[in-house]
Amino acid sequence: MRFAHIADVHLGRRQYGLWERGLDYSNAFTHAVDTILKRNVAFVLVSGDLFDSRLPPAFAVRKAFTELMRLREARIPVYAIRGNHDAVEAMRGGNYLNLLADAGLIQYLETPDQCFRDLIVEGERVRILGFGCSPEAFVKTQVEAVKAKVDPKADYNLLMMHQTFDRVEAREQSYPVYTSQFYEEPFKHICYYALGHIHEHALKHPELPAYYPGSLESWDLQDAETLEYTGETGGVNRSPQRAKGILIVEVEGSRMRVESITLPCRRVFHLVFRYVEVDPGKATEDILGFLNAYNVEDSIVNVTVYGCVIPGTRRSELMVGKVRRVLSKPLKVRVNNNLTYPGLRVEEGLRAQVSVESALLTYFSEQLKDVKEAEGLTKVAATVFHLLEQRESDKAKEVLERAF
């Protein structure tokens, strides 16, 4: 038995308000369907967030109809659940997944009454179970509902969820579901957990046969091709853009093979500059020097600069306009000027403070891979460090209590 597993399509998402990004997500779905049609699959699982919002724009709905009709014409059934973006359980009058189901384009799974479908594939009985994305307070009820519907007599049971498993290493931690809930007897008959919500491609649970195909298009700066430059040492760290794609799953008896298939997506480039002290003009030249070495045509380019300006200079001397003008036809350029002022006098204590904050920011950025979270922790840690240095332990404790 062979089937396709996709999730987090996010039709209708216009990142940065760009029409082109809306087309990127639409084209990604087309590429996914093109691939599926070539692979002789028995069915397709869509594990949530087919749409990016509960009220998707017309072009996104039309794209869903167009591609799902191609699958229907090929006699490939599609089974779908709702994610946290595209629907909620209690939408009065139904949601856009109900509309697709009414049109005969998908089989929409929802608890408590419609949480499974049965089908025959090559003479074998398959039960597909699923429930829509649920907050932590309600997910146990959902799990119990599908637990009662697991069929031990079926040749294969598959379970679809749009949640974050607790033992999967991922930045996203919302809508959790706990591994311990699936150790009970009925769930031993689940041969494959088709997951959605985490956007990293081909991410597997460490213990269960549970997989995330990830989003079909680059989502945020965590997915970007990243170059980090340290001004004081001249060191450069590079990491490639994350792959995006779908999963093709083959199951035969107790044997299972999961194939990762990557799809083309928009190039997203993130250039990060870190300084202790810097002349903004020099930072501008550093940025241009690096960007001129890359072909960024039609790419999304993000530039982030950290550090403290040298005395006598201003943050505004970082020439954002010049950076934008010299680039060769990028789709979007975003320059985040995070330079700060040291004050009128740069004393040794202040230099030490800047160095501590720079070191903390570098460390948290490496550990968390999330710029905003790293900046927040850096601010708290630096404040506590300097309060303790001044023997202000009570104030340091208050800062920690407010933060956590």
mmCIF file of N, CA, C and O in Angstrom, residues 8-29 49-64 85-86 216-217 219:
data_model
loop_
_atom_site.group_PDB
_atom_site.id
_atom_site.type_symbol
_atom_site.label_atom_id
_atom_site.label_comp_id
_atom_site.label_asym_id
_atom_site.label_seq_id
_atom_site.Cartn_x
_atom_site.Cartn_y
_atom_site.Cartn_z
ATOM 1 N N ASP A 8 0.183 21.411 6.094
ATOM 2 C CA ASP A 8 0.599 22.816 6.161
ATOM 3 C C ASP A 8 0.823 23.419 4.774
ATOM 4 O O ASP A 8 1.866 23.988 4.474
ATOM 5 N N VAL A 9 -0.202 23.275 3.940
ATOM 6 C CA VAL A 9 -0.160 23.828 2.583
ATOM 7 C C VAL A 9 -0.294 25.353 2.633
ATOM 8 O O VAL A 9 0.337 26.077 1.873
ATOM 9 N N HIS A 10 -1.158 25.839 3.502
ATOM 10 C CA HIS A 10 -1.349 27.278 3.765
ATOM 11 C C HIS A 10 -1.695 28.069 2.502
ATOM 12 O O HIS A 10 -1.124 29.141 2.236
ATOM 13 N N LEU A 11 -2.641 27.547 1.740
ATOM 14 C CA LEU A 11 -3.123 28.289 0.575
ATOM 15 C C LEU A 11 -3.692 29.636 1.023
ATOM 16 O O LEU A 11 -4.433 29.718 1.994
ATOM 17 N N GLY A 12 -3.316 30.678 0.294
ATOM 18 C CA GLY A 12 -3.787 32.024 0.612
ATOM 19 C C GLY A 12 -2.820 32.850 1.430
ATOM 20 O O GLY A 12 -3.078 34.040 1.661
ATOM 21 N N ARG A 13 -1.703 32.273 1.850
ATOM 22 C CA ARG A 13 -0.763 33.048 2.662
ATOM 23 C C ARG A 13 0.014 34.027 1.777
ATOM 24 O O ARG A 13 0.753 33.617 0.871
ATOM 25 N N ARG A 14 -0.113 35.301 2.068
ATOM 26 C CA ARG A 14 0.619 36.340 1.340
ATOM 27 C C ARG A 14 1.633 36.961 2.305
ATOM 28 O O ARG A 14 1.411 38.039 2.848
ATOM 29 N N GLN A 15 2.726 36.284 2.489
ATOM 30 C CA GLN A 15 3.763 36.746 3.410
ATOM 31 C C GLN A 15 4.260 38.130 3.000
ATOM 32 O O GLN A 15 4.477 38.409 1.822
ATOM 33 N N TYR A 16 4.418 39.010 3.985
ATOM 34 C CA TYR A 16 4.825 40.410 3.776
ATOM 35 C C TYR A 16 3.820 41.163 2.908
ATOM 36 O O TYR A 16 4.139 42.211 2.340
ATOM 37 N N GLY A 17 2.609 40.629 2.772
ATOM 38 C CA GLY A 17 1.598 41.275 1.945
ATOM 39 C C GLY A 17 1.847 41.135 0.457
ATOM 40 O O GLY A 17 1.204 41.820 -0.349
ATOM 41 N N LEU A 18 2.738 40.247 0.051
ATOM 42 C CA LEU A 18 3.127 40.112 -1.351
ATOM 43 C C LEU A 18 2.223 39.126 -2.090
ATOM 44 O O LEU A 18 2.032 37.986 -1.651
ATOM 45 N N TRP A 19 1.708 39.574 -3.230
ATOM 46 C CA TRP A 19 0.921 38.695 -4.090
ATOM 47 C C TRP A 19 1.760 37.512 -4.557
ATOM 48 O O TRP A 19 1.273 36.375 -4.657
ATOM 49 N N GLU A 20 3.046 37.775 -4.812
ATOM 50 C CA GLU A 20 3.931 36.705 -5.283
ATOM 51 C C GLU A 20 4.045 35.567 -4.268
ATOM 52 O O GLU A 20 4.161 34.401 -4.650
ATOM 53 N N ARG A 21 4.008 35.923 -2.973
ATOM 54 C CA ARG A 21 4.092 34.857 -1.967
ATOM 55 C C ARG A 21 2.807 34.030 -1.947
ATOM 56 O O ARG A 21 2.838 32.819 -1.704
ATOM 57 N N GLY A 22 1.681 34.674 -2.222
ATOM 58 C CA GLY A 22 0.451 33.897 -2.357
ATOM 59 C C GLY A 22 0.550 32.899 -3.493
ATOM 60 O O GLY A 22 0.112 31.743 -3.373
ATOM 61 N N LEU A 23 1.155 33.334 -4.602
ATOM 62 C CA LEU A 23 1.354 32.424 -5.737
ATOM 63 C C LEU A 23 2.354 31.322 -5.384
ATOM 64 O O LEU A 23 2.210 30.186 -5.854
ATOM 65 N N ASP A 24 3.357 31.642 -4.573
ATOM 66 C CA ASP A 24 4.337 30.621 -4.183
ATOM 67 C C ASP A 24 3.656 29.449 -3.484
ATOM 68 O O ASP A 24 3.943 28.283 -3.768
ATOM 69 N N TYR A 25 2.765 29.758 -2.538
ATOM 70 C CA TYR A 25 2.081 28.688 -1.803
ATOM 71 C C TYR A 25 1.124 27.927 -2.723
ATOM 72 O O TYR A 25 0.983 26.706 -2.602
ATOM 73 N N SER A 26 0.487 28.630 -3.653
ATOM 74 C CA SER A 26 -0.375 27.958 -4.628
ATOM 75 C C SER A 26 0.445 27.048 -5.530
ATOM 76 O O SER A 26 0.061 25.898 -5.789
ATOM 77 N N ASN A 27 1.573 27.542 -6.021
ATOM 78 C CA ASN A 27 2.421 26.742 -6.906
ATOM 79 C C ASN A 27 3.005 25.534 -6.182
ATOM 80 O O ASN A 27 3.185 24.467 -6.781
ATOM 81 N N ALA A 28 3.291 25.695 -4.897
ATOM 82 C CA ALA A 28 3.819 24.570 -4.129
ATOM 83 C C ALA A 28 2.801 23.437 -4.069
ATOM 84 O O ALA A 28 3.157 22.254 -4.166
ATOM 85 N N PHE A 29 1.527 23.788 -3.922
ATOM 86 C CA PHE A 29 0.481 22.761 -3.902
ATOM 87 C C PHE A 29 0.379 22.072 -5.258
ATOM 88 O O PHE A 29 0.217 20.848 -5.347
ATOM 89 N N ASP A 49 -4.305 22.477 8.005
ATOM 90 C CA ASP A 49 -3.882 23.756 7.434
ATOM 91 C C ASP A 49 -3.734 23.711 5.912
ATOM 92 O O ASP A 49 -2.734 24.160 5.345
ATOM 93 N N LEU A 50 -4.764 23.185 5.263
ATOM 94 C CA LEU A 50 -4.822 23.304 3.811
ATOM 95 C C LEU A 50 -4.874 24.785 3.443
ATOM 96 O O LEU A 50 -4.248 25.226 2.485
ATOM 97 N N PHE A 51 -5.653 25.547 4.222
ATOM 98 C CA PHE A 51 -5.734 26.994 4.026
ATOM 99 C C PHE A 51 -4.978 27.709 5.141
ATOM 100 O O PHE A 51 -4.804 27.169 6.230
ATOM 101 N N ASP A 52 -4.591 28.953 4.862
ATOM 102 C CA ASP A 52 -3.849 29.727 5.850
ATOM 103 C C ASP A 52 -4.762 30.448 6.826
ATOM 104 O O ASP A 52 -4.309 30.914 7.867
ATOM 105 N N SER A 53 -6.051 30.551 6.501
ATOM 106 C CA SER A 53 -6.969 31.252 7.394
ATOM 107 C C SER A 53 -8.347 30.612 7.321
ATOM 108 O O SER A 53 -8.641 29.820 6.414
ATOM 109 N N ARG A 54 -9.193 30.980 8.282
ATOM 110 C CA ARG A 54 -10.544 30.429 8.319
ATOM 111 C C ARG A 54 -11.427 31.022 7.229
ATOM 112 O O ARG A 54 -12.455 30.443 6.873
ATOM 113 N N LEU A 55 -11.026 32.192 6.721
ATOM 114 C CA LEU A 55 -11.737 32.831 5.618
ATOM 115 C C LEU A 55 -10.745 33.070 4.489
ATOM 116 O O LEU A 55 -10.300 34.201 4.251
ATOM 117 N N PRO A 56 -10.357 32.023 3.772
ATOM 118 C CA PRO A 56 -9.324 32.154 2.734
ATOM 119 C C PRO A 56 -9.812 33.006 1.564
ATOM 120 O O PRO A 56 -11.018 33.039 1.267
ATOM 121 N N PRO A 57 -8.883 33.693 0.898
ATOM 122 C CA PRO A 57 -9.264 34.491 -0.275
ATOM 123 C C PRO A 57 -9.722 33.601 -1.422
ATOM 124 O O PRO A 57 -9.416 32.401 -1.463
ATOM 125 N N ALA A 58 -10.427 34.198 -2.356
ATOM 126 C CA ALA A 58 -11.026 33.434 -3.456
ATOM 127 C C ALA A 58 -9.974 32.659 -4.256
ATOM 128 O O ALA A 58 -10.212 31.512 -4.655
ATOM 129 N N PHE A 59 -8.814 33.279 -4.499
ATOM 130 C CA PHE A 59 -7.813 32.588 -5.320
ATOM 131 C C PHE A 59 -7.322 31.308 -4.640
ATOM 132 O O PHE A 59 -6.990 30.324 -5.309
ATOM 133 N N ALA A 60 -7.290 31.303 -3.298
ATOM 134 C CA ALA A 60 -6.855 30.113 -2.572
ATOM 135 C C ALA A 60 -7.903 29.006 -2.657
ATOM 136 O O ALA A 60 -7.571 27.823 -2.836
ATOM 137 N N VAL A 61 -9.174 29.381 -2.547
ATOM 138 C CA VAL A 61 -10.253 28.394 -2.651
ATOM 139 C C VAL A 61 -10.294 27.803 -4.056
ATOM 140 O O VAL A 61 -10.446 26.589 -4.245
ATOM 141 N N ARG A 62 -10.132 28.653 -5.060
ATOM 142 C CA ARG A 62 -10.111 28.168 -6.444
ATOM 143 C C ARG A 62 -8.946 27.215 -6.684
ATOM 144 O O ARG A 62 -9.095 26.192 -7.370
ATOM 145 N N LYS A 63 -7.776 27.537 -6.112
ATOM 146 C CA LYS A 63 -6.626 26.653 -6.262
ATOM 147 C C LYS A 63 -6.899 25.300 -5.615
ATOM 148 O O LYS A 63 -6.558 24.237 -6.174
ATOM 149 N N ALA A 64 -7.529 25.306 -4.422
ATOM 150 C CA ALA A 64 -7.863 24.048 -3.759
ATOM 151 C C ALA A 64 -8.783 23.214 -4.638
ATOM 152 O O ALA A 64 -8.573 22.003 -4.823
ATOM 153 N N HIS A 85 -4.971 26.893 11.667
ATOM 154 C CA HIS A 85 -5.171 28.075 10.824
ATOM 155 C C HIS A 85 -6.502 28.041 10.075
ATOM 156 O O HIS A 85 -7.173 29.062 9.961
ATOM 157 N N ASP A 86 -6.850 26.877 9.520
ATOM 158 C CA ASP A 86 -7.912 26.882 8.516
ATOM 159 C C ASP A 86 -9.326 26.677 9.041
ATOM 160 O O ASP A 86 -10.295 26.888 8.308
ATOM 161 N N LEU A 216 4.900 23.146 2.637
ATOM 162 C CA LEU A 216 5.329 22.987 1.245
ATOM 163 C C LEU A 216 6.188 24.147 0.772
ATOM 164 O O LEU A 216 6.863 24.034 -0.258
ATOM 165 N N GLU A 217 6.158 25.265 1.499
ATOM 166 C CA GLU A 217 6.938 26.459 1.136
ATOM 167 C C GLU A 217 7.672 26.964 2.373
ATOM 168 O O GLU A 217 7.284 26.668 3.503
ATOM 169 N N TRP A 219 8.638 29.075 5.401
ATOM 170 C CA TRP A 219 7.656 29.706 6.280
ATOM 171 C C TRP A 219 8.185 30.996 6.903
ATOM 172 O O TRP A 219 7.549 32.031 6.849
#
